[in-house]
Short mmCIF file of C-alpha atoms and ligand atoms in Angstrom, two decimals:
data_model
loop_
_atom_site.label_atom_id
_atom_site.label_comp_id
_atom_site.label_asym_id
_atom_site.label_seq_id
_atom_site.Cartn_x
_atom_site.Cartn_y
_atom_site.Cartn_z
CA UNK J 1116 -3.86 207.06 181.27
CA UNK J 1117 -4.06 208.69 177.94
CA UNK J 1118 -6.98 210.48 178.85
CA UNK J 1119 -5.66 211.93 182.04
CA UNK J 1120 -2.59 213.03 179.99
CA UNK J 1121 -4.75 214.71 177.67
CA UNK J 1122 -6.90 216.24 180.06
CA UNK J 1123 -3.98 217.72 182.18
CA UNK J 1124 -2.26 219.46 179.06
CA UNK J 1125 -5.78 221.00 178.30
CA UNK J 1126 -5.93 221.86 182.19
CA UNK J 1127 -2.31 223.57 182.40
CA UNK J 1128 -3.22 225.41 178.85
CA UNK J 1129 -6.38 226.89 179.87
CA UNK J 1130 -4.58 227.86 183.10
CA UNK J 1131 -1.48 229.49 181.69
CA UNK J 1132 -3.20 230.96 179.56
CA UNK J 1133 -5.62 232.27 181.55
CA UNK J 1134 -2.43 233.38 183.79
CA UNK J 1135 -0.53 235.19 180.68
CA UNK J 1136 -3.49 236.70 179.85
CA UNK J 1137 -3.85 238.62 183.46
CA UNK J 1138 -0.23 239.57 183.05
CA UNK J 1139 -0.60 241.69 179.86
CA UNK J 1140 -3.84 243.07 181.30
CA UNK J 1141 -1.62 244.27 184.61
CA UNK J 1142 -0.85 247.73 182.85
CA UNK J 1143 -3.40 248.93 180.64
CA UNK J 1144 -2.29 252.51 181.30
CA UNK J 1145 1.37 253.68 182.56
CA UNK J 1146 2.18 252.47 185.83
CA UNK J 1147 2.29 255.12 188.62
CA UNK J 1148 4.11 255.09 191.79
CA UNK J 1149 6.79 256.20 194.06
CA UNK J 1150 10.74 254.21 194.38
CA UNK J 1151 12.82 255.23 196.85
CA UNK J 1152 15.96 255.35 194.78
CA UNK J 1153 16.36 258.76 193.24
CA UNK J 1154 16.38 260.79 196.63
CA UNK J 1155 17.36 258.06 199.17
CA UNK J 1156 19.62 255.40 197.07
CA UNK J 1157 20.68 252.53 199.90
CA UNK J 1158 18.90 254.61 202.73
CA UNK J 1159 15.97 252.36 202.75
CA UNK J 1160 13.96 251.02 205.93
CA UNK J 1161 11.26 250.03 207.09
CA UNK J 1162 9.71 253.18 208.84
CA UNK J 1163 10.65 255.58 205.96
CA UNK J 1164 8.63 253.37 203.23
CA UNK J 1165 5.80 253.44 205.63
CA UNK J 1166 5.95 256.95 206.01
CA UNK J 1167 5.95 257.10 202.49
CA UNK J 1168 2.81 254.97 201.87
CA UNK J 1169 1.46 257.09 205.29
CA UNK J 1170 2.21 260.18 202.99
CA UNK J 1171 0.71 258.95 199.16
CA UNK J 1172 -2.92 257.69 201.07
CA UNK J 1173 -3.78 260.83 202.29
CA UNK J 1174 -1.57 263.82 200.59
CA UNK J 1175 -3.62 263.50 197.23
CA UNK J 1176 -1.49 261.49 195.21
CA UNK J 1177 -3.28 258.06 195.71
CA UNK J 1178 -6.72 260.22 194.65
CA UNK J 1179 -4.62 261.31 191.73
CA UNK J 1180 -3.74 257.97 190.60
CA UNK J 1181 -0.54 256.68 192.14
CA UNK J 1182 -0.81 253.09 193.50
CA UNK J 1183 3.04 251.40 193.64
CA UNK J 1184 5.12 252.17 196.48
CA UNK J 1185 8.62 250.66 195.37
CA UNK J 1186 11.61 249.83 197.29
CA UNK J 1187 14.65 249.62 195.18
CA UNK J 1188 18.22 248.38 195.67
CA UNK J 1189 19.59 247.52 198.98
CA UNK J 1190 16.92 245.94 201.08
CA UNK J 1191 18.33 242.56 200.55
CA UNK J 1192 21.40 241.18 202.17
CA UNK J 1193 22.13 237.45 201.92
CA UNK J 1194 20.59 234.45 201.60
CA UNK J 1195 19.95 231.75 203.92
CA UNK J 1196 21.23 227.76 203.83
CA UNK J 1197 18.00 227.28 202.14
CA UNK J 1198 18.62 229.60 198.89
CA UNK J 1199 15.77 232.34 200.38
CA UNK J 1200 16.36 235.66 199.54
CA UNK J 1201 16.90 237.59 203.30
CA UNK J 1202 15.94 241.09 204.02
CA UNK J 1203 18.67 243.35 205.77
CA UNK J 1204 17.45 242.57 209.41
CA UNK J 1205 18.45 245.37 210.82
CA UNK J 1206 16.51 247.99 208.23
CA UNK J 1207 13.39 245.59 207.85
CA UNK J 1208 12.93 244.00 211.38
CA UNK J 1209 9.40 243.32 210.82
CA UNK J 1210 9.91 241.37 207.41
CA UNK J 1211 8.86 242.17 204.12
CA UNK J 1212 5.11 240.41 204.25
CA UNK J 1213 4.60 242.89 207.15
CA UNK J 1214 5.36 246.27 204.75
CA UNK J 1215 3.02 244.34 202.40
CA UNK J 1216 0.49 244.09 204.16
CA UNK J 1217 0.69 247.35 205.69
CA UNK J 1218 0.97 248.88 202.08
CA UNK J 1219 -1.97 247.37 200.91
CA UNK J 1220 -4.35 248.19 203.93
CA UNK J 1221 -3.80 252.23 202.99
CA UNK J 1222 -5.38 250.95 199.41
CA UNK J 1223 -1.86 251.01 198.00
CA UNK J 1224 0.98 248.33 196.24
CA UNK J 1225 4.06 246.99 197.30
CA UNK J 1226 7.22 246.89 194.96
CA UNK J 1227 10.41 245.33 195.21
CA UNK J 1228 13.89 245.16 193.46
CA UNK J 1229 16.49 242.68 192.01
CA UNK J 1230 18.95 241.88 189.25
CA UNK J 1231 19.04 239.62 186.66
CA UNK J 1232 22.46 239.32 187.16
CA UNK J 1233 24.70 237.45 190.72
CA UNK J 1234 25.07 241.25 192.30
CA UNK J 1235 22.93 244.09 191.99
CA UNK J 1236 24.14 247.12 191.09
CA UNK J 1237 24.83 248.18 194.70
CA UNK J 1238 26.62 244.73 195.52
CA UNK J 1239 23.74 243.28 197.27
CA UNK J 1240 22.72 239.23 196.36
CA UNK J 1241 20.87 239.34 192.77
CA UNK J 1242 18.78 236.46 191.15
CA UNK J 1243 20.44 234.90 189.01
CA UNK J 1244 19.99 231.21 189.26
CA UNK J 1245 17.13 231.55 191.60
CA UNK J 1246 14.78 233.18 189.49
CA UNK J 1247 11.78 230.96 190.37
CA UNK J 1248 12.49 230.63 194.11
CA UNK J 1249 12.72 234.33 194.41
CA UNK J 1250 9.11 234.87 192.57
CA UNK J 1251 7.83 232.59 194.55
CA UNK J 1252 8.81 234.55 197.75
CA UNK J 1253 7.59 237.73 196.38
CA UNK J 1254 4.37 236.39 195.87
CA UNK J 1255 3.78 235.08 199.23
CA UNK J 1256 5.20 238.14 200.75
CA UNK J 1257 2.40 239.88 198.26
CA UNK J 1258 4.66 241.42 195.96
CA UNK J 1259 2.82 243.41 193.08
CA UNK J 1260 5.76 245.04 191.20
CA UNK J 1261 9.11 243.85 190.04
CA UNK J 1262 11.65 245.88 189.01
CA UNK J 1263 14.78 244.12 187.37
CA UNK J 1264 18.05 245.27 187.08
CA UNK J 1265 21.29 244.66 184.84
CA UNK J 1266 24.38 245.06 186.82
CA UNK J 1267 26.60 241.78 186.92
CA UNK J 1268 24.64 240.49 184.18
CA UNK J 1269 28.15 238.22 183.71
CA UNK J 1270 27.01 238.68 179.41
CA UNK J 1271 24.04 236.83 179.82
CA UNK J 1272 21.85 237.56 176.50
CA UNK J 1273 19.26 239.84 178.12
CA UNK J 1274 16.43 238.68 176.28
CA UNK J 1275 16.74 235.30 177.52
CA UNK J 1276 17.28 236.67 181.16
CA UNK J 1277 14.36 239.21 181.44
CA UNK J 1278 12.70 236.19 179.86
CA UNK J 1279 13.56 233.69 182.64
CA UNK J 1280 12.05 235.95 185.58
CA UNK J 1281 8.81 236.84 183.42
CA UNK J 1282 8.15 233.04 183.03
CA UNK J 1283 9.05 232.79 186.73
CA UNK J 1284 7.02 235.48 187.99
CA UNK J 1285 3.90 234.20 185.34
CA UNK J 1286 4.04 231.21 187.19
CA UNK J 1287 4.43 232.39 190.94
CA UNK J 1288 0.39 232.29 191.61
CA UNK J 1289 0.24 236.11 191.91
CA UNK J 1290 0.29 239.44 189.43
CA UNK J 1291 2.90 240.97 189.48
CA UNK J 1292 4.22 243.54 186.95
CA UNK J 1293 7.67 243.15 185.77
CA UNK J 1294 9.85 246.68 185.44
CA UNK J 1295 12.65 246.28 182.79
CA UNK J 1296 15.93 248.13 183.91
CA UNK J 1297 18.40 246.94 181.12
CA UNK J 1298 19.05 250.83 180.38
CA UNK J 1299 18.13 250.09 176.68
CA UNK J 1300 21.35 248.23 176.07
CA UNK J 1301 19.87 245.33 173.44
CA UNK J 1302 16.91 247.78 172.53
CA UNK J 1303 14.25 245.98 174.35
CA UNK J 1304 11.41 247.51 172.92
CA UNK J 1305 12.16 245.14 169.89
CA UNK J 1306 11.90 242.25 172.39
CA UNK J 1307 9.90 243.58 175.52
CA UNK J 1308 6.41 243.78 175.13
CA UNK J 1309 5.31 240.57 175.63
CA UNK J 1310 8.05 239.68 178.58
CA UNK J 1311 7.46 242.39 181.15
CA UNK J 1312 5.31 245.57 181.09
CA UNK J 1313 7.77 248.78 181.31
CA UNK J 1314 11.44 248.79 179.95
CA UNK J 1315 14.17 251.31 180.84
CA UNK J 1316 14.96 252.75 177.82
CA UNK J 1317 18.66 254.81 178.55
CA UNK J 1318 21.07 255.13 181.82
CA UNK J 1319 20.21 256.51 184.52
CA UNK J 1320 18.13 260.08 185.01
CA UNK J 1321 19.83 262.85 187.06
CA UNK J 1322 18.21 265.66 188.53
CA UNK J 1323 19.98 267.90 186.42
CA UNK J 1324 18.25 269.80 183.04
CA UNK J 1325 21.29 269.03 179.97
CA UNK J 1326 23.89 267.17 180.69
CA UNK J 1327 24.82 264.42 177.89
CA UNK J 1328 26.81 262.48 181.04
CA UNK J 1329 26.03 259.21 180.36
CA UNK J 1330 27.23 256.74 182.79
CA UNK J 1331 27.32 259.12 185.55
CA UNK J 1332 23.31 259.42 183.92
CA UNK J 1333 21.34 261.75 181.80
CA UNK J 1334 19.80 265.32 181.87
CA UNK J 1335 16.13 265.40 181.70
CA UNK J 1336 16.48 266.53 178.02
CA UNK J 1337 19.04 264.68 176.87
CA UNK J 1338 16.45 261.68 177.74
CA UNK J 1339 14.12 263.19 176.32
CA UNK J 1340 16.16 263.24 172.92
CA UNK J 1341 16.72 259.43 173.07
CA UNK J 1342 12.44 258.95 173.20
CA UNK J 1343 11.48 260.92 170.29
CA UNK J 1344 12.31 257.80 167.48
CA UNK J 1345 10.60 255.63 169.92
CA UNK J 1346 6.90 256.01 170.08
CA UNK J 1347 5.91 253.15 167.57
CA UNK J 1348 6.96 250.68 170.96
CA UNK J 1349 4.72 252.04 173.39
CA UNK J 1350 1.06 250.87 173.90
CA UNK J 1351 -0.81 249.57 176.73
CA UNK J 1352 0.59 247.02 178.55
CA UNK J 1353 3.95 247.91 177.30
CA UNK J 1354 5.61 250.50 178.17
CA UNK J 1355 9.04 252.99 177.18
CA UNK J 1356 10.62 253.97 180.48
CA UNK J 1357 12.51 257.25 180.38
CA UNK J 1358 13.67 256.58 183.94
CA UNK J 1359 11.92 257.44 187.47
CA UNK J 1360 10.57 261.06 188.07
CA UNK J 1361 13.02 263.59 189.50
CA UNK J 1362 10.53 266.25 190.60
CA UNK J 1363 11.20 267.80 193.20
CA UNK J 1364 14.56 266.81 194.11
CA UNK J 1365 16.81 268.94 194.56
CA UNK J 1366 18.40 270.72 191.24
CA UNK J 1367 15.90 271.67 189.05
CA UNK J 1368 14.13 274.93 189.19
CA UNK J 1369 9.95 274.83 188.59
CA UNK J 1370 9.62 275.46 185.54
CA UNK J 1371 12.19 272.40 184.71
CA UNK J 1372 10.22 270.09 187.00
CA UNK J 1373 7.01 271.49 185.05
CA UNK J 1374 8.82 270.17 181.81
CA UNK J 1375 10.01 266.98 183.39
CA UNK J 1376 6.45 265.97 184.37
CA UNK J 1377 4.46 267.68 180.86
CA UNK J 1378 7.11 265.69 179.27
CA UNK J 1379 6.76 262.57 180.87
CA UNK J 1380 3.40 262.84 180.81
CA UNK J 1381 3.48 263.68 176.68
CA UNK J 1382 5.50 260.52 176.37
CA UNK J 1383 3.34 258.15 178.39
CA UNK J 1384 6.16 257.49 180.67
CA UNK J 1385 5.32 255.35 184.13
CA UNK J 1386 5.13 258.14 186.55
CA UNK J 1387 6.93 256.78 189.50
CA UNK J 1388 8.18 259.88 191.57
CA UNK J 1389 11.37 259.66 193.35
CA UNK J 1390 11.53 262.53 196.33
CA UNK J 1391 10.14 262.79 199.48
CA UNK J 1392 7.02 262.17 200.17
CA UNK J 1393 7.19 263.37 203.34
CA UNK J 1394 8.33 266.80 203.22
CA UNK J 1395 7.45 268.58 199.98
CA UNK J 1396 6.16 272.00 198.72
CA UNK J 1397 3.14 272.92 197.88
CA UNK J 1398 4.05 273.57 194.26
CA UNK J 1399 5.89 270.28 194.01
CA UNK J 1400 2.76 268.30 195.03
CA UNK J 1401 0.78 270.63 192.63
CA UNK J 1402 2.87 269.17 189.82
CA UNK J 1403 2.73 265.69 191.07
CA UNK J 1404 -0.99 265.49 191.35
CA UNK J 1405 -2.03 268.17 188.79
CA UNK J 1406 -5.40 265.83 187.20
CA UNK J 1407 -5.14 267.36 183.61
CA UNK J 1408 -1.53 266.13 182.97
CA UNK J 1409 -2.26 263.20 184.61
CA UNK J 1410 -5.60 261.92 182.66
CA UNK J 1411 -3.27 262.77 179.72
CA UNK J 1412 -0.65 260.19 180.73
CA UNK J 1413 -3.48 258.11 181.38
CA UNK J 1414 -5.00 258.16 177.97
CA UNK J 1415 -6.58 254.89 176.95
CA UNK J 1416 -5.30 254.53 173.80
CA UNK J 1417 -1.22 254.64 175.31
CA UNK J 1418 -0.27 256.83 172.74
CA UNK J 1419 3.25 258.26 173.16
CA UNK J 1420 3.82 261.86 171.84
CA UNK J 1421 5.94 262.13 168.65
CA UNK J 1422 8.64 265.16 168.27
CA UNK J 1423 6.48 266.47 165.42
CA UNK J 1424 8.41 269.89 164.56
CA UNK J 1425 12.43 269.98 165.81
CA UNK J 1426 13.40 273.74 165.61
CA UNK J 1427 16.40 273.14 168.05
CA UNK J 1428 15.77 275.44 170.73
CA UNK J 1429 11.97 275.31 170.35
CA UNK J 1430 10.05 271.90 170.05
CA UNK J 1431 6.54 271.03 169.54
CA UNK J 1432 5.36 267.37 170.75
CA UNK J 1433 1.76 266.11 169.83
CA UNK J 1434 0.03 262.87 172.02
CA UNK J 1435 -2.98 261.60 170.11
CA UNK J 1436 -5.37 261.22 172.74
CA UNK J 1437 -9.08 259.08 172.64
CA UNK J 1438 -12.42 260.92 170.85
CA UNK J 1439 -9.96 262.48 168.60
CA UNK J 1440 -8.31 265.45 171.17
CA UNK J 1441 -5.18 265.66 170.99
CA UNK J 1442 -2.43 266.99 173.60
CA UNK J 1443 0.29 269.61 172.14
CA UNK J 1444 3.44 270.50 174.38
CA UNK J 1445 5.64 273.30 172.70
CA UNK J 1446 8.90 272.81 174.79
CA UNK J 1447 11.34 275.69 174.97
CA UNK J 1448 15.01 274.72 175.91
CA UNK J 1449 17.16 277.73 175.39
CA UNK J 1450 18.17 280.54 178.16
CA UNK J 1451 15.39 283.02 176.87
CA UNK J 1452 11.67 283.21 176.89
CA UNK J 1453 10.03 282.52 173.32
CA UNK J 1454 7.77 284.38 172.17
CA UNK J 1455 5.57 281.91 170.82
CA UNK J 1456 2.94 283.00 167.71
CA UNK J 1457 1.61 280.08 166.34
CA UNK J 1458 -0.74 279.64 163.46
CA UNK J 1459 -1.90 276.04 163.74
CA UNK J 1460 -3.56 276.39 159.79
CA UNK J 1461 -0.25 277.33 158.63
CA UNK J 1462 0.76 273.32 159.00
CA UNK J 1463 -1.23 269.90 158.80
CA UNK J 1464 0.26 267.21 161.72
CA UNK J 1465 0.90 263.73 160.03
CA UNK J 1466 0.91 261.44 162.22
CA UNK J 1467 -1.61 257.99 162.36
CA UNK J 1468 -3.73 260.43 160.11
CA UNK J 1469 -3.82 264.08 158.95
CA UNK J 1470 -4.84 266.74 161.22
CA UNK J 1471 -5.56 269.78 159.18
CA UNK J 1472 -6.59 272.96 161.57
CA UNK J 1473 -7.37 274.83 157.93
CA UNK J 1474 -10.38 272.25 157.78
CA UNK J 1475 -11.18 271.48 161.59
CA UNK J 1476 -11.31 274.25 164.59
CA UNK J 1477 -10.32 273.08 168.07
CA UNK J 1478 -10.42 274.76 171.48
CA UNK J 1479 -7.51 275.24 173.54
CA UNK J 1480 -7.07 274.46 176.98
CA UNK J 1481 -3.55 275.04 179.14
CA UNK J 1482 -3.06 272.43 181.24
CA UNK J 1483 -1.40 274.16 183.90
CA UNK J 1484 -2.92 277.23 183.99
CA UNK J 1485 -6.34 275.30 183.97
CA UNK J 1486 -8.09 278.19 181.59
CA UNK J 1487 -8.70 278.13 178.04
CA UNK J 1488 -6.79 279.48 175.29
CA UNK J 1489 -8.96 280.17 172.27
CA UNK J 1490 -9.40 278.28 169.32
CA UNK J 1491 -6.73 277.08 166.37
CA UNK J 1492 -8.34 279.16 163.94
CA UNK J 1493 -6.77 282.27 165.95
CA UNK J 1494 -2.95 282.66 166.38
CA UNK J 1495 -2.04 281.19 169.61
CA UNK J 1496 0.07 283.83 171.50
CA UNK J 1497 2.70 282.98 174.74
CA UNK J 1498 5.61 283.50 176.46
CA UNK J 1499 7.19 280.24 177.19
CA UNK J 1500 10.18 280.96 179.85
CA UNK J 1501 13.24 279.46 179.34
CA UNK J 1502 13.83 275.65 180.10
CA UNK J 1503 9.84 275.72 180.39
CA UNK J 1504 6.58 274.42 178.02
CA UNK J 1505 3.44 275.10 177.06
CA UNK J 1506 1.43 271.86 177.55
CA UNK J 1507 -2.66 272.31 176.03
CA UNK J 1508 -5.03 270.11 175.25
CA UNK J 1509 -7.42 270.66 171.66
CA UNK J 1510 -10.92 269.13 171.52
CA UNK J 1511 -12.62 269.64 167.76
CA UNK J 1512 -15.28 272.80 168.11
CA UNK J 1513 -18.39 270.88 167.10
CA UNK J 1514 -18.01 267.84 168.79
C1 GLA O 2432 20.83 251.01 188.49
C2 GLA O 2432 19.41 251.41 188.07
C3 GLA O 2432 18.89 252.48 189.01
C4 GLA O 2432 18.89 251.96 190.44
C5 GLA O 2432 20.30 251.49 190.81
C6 GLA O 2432 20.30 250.78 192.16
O1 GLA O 2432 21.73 252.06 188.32
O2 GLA O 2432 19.40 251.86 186.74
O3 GLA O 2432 17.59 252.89 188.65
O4 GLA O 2432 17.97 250.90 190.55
O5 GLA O 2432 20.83 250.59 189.85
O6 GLA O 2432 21.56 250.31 192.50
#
C-alpha cells in the first residue's frame, strides 16, 4: 500500500513535471499570429476566421513565421445545464473542434479567448469558477493558445487568478500557451514568467500614432514609452506584450506602420497582426512579412531593445542580438525629417557589456531598404521622415 503510494507520487512528479516543462518550452521565441479583435471586435464567425487562416497559408505570412490564428471576445454565448462553455450557434454552426481542425490542416494554430473574471469584457460568459472545465474543453476542441482577459475580475488578486487557469490549462493533457491580458495593472512581469508565456503590459493599443488616451487605449508611442524600463522581464518563454499589431488598419500612414512593426520587432513583442487578412496592400503585407525584421524579433537570445539615448524627438533603441550583432532603430517622432549624422565612435553602448565602435568596426545593413550602409567607423548619414525610423542591423567587420 505504501509502496503504491510512493510509486504514484513519483509517477504524478515525473509527469507534471515533464508537463511544466513542455509549457515553458511552448514559446522559445515571441509568439506570432493573427486575432481578430483590432479590425473586427464582436464581428467574429466562422467563415471569416477561415478565410483568415485561407489567407495566412498561402499569402506569405505562414512562410514568414506566423502560426496562431486567434479568435478573441465574443464567440461564446452561454453555457449549458452541464457548466460547458457554448459557442454562439448562430456565428459558429459547425463548432469550435471543426475551425480546429480546419486551422491545423493549412499547417496553422487555433486560439481562443476568455476572462478570468464572471463576464468578459464584451459581456459574454467568462471563467471564473470553471477554470478547469473550460481547459479541458479547449483541449479537446485542440486549442493551442489562450488568451485571458481582466474585465469583471470582481477584485480577485490577479496573480492568484492567472495562476488558477495556468495550473488548469498545465493539467488539461494538451499545450497550450497562455496570453496574459491584465493590461499591466499588478505589474505582472514581477509575477508572470513562470504562469503564462506573454503578458499585456498597458491598456489597450489604438490605431492612432500619440495619443496618451488611456482607457479609451494608447497611441503606438505612448506604448512604446511605457516598454522602455521594461526589458530586464523579457526572455524566452516569457514575454512583454505591448498589445496586438495595428498595421494596416486604418489610421496610420506607412511610415507609422513601418515604426509600429521596427518597433515591435526592436522590443521582441508577440507579433500578432490585427487587420484583414483578406484584403490588404501590397505594402502592408511587405511590412508584415518583411524576413529581416522578422528574424530580428525572432532572435534566440529574446533580447528586448533598451531606449539607449532619449533626445525627445529623436530616439535610438539597441536589441542585442546572437554572435554578437546587434540591431539599432533610431526612431524619429517629431513633424520634420531628421537629418541624421551619426558618429557611432563618438559613444560606447552599455548595456549587458560595452560596445565600443572606437575599438570594433561593424557593417551596416537597413533593414528595410535591404542594402548596406557602410561601416561604424564612417558617419552614418539619413533622412529619417517624420513619425518614421531607421531600423539596421551591425555585424563586427572581421567576424
Ligand atoms: C479587452 C482587451 C482587448 C480585447 C477586448 C475584448 O479590452 O484588452 O484586447 O480582448 O477586451 O472585449
Amino acid at each position: 500500500m505504501i509502496k503504491r503510494s510512493v510509486l504514484t507520487i513519483v509517477f504524478v512528479m515525473l509527469f507534471s513535471h515533464g508537463f511544466s516543462q513542455d509549457f515553458t518550452a511552448l514559446a522559445p521565441t515571441p509568439p506570432m499570429g493573427w486575432n481578430s479583435w483590432n479590425r473586427f471586435g464582436c464581428d467574429v464567425d466562422e467563415n471569416m476566421i477561415m478565410e483568415m487562416a485561407d489567407a495566412m497559408a498561402v499569402n506569405g505570412m505562414k512562410d514568414a513565421g506566423y502560426e496562431y490564428i486567434v479568435i478573441d471576445d465574443c464567440w461564446q454565448v452561454a453555457r449549458d445545464s452541464a457548466g460547458n462553455i457554448v459557442p454562439d450557434p448562430e456565428r459558429f454552426p459547425s463548432g469550435m473542434k471543426y475551425l480546429a481542425d480546419y486551422i491545423h490542416e493549412k499547417g496553422l494554430k487555433f486560439g481562443i479567448y476568455s476572462c478570468a473574471g464572471s463576464r468578459t469584457c464584451q459581456g459574454k460568459p467568462g471563467s471564473r469558477g470553471y477554470q478547469f472545465q473550460d481547459a479541458r474543453q479547449y483541449a479537446v476542441w485542440g486549442v493551442d493558445y489562450l488568451k485571458y482577459d481582466w474585465c469583471s475580475n470582481e477584485g480577485q488578486n490577479a496573480e492568484a487568478a492567472y495562476k488558477t487557469m495556468s495550473d488548469a490549462l498545465k493539467v488539461c493533457g494538451r499545450p497550450i500557451i497562455f496570453s496574459i491580458c491584465e493590461w499591466g495593472e499588478s505589474e505582472p512581469w514581477k509575477w508572470a514568467k513562470n504562469v503564462g508565456h506573454l503578458w499585456r503590459t498597458t491598456p489597450d493599443i489604438r490605431n492612432i500614432y500619440e495619443a496618451e488616451i488611456n482607457w479609451g487605449g494608447l497611441g503606438i508611442v505612448n506604448i512604446i514609452d511605457q516598454q522602455a524600463d521594461l526589458w530586464r522581464y523579457a526572455g524566452p518563454g516569457h514575454w512583454n506584450d505591448p498589445d496586438m499589431l495595428e498595421v494596416g488598419n486604418p489610421g496610420l500612414t506607412e511610415d507609422e506602420n513601418i515604426t509600429h512593426f521596427s518597433m515591435w520587432a526592436m522590443l521582441s513583442a508577440p507579433l500578432m497582426a490585427g487587420n484583414d487578412l483578406r484584403d490588404m496592400d501590397k505594402d502592408v503585407l511587405e511590412i508584415l512579412t518583411n524576413p529581416e525584421v522578422i528574424a530580428l524579433n525572432q532572435d534566440p537570445l529574446g533580447n528586448q531593445a533598451i531606449r539607449f539615448l532619449d533626445m525627445g524627438d529623436h530616439e535610438i533603441w539597441v536589441k542585442l542580438l546572437e554572435n554578437d550583432e546587434l540591431a539599432v532603430c533610431f526612431m524619429n517622432r517629431s513633424q520634420d525629417d531628421w537629418k541624421l549624422k551619426y558618429d557611432w565612435k563618438r559613444i560606447n553602448i552599455y548595456h549587458k557589456g560595452a560596445i565600443n565602435f572606437s575599438k570594433q568596426n561593424y557593417t551596416i545593413r537597413d533593414l528595410w531598404q535591404h542594402k548596406q550602409l557602410g561601416e561604424t567607423e564612417d558617419i552614418l548619414k539619413s533622412v529619417i521622415p517624420s513619425h518614421g525610423v531607421l531600423l539596421v542591423h551591425l555585424k563586427m567587420k572581421d567576424k
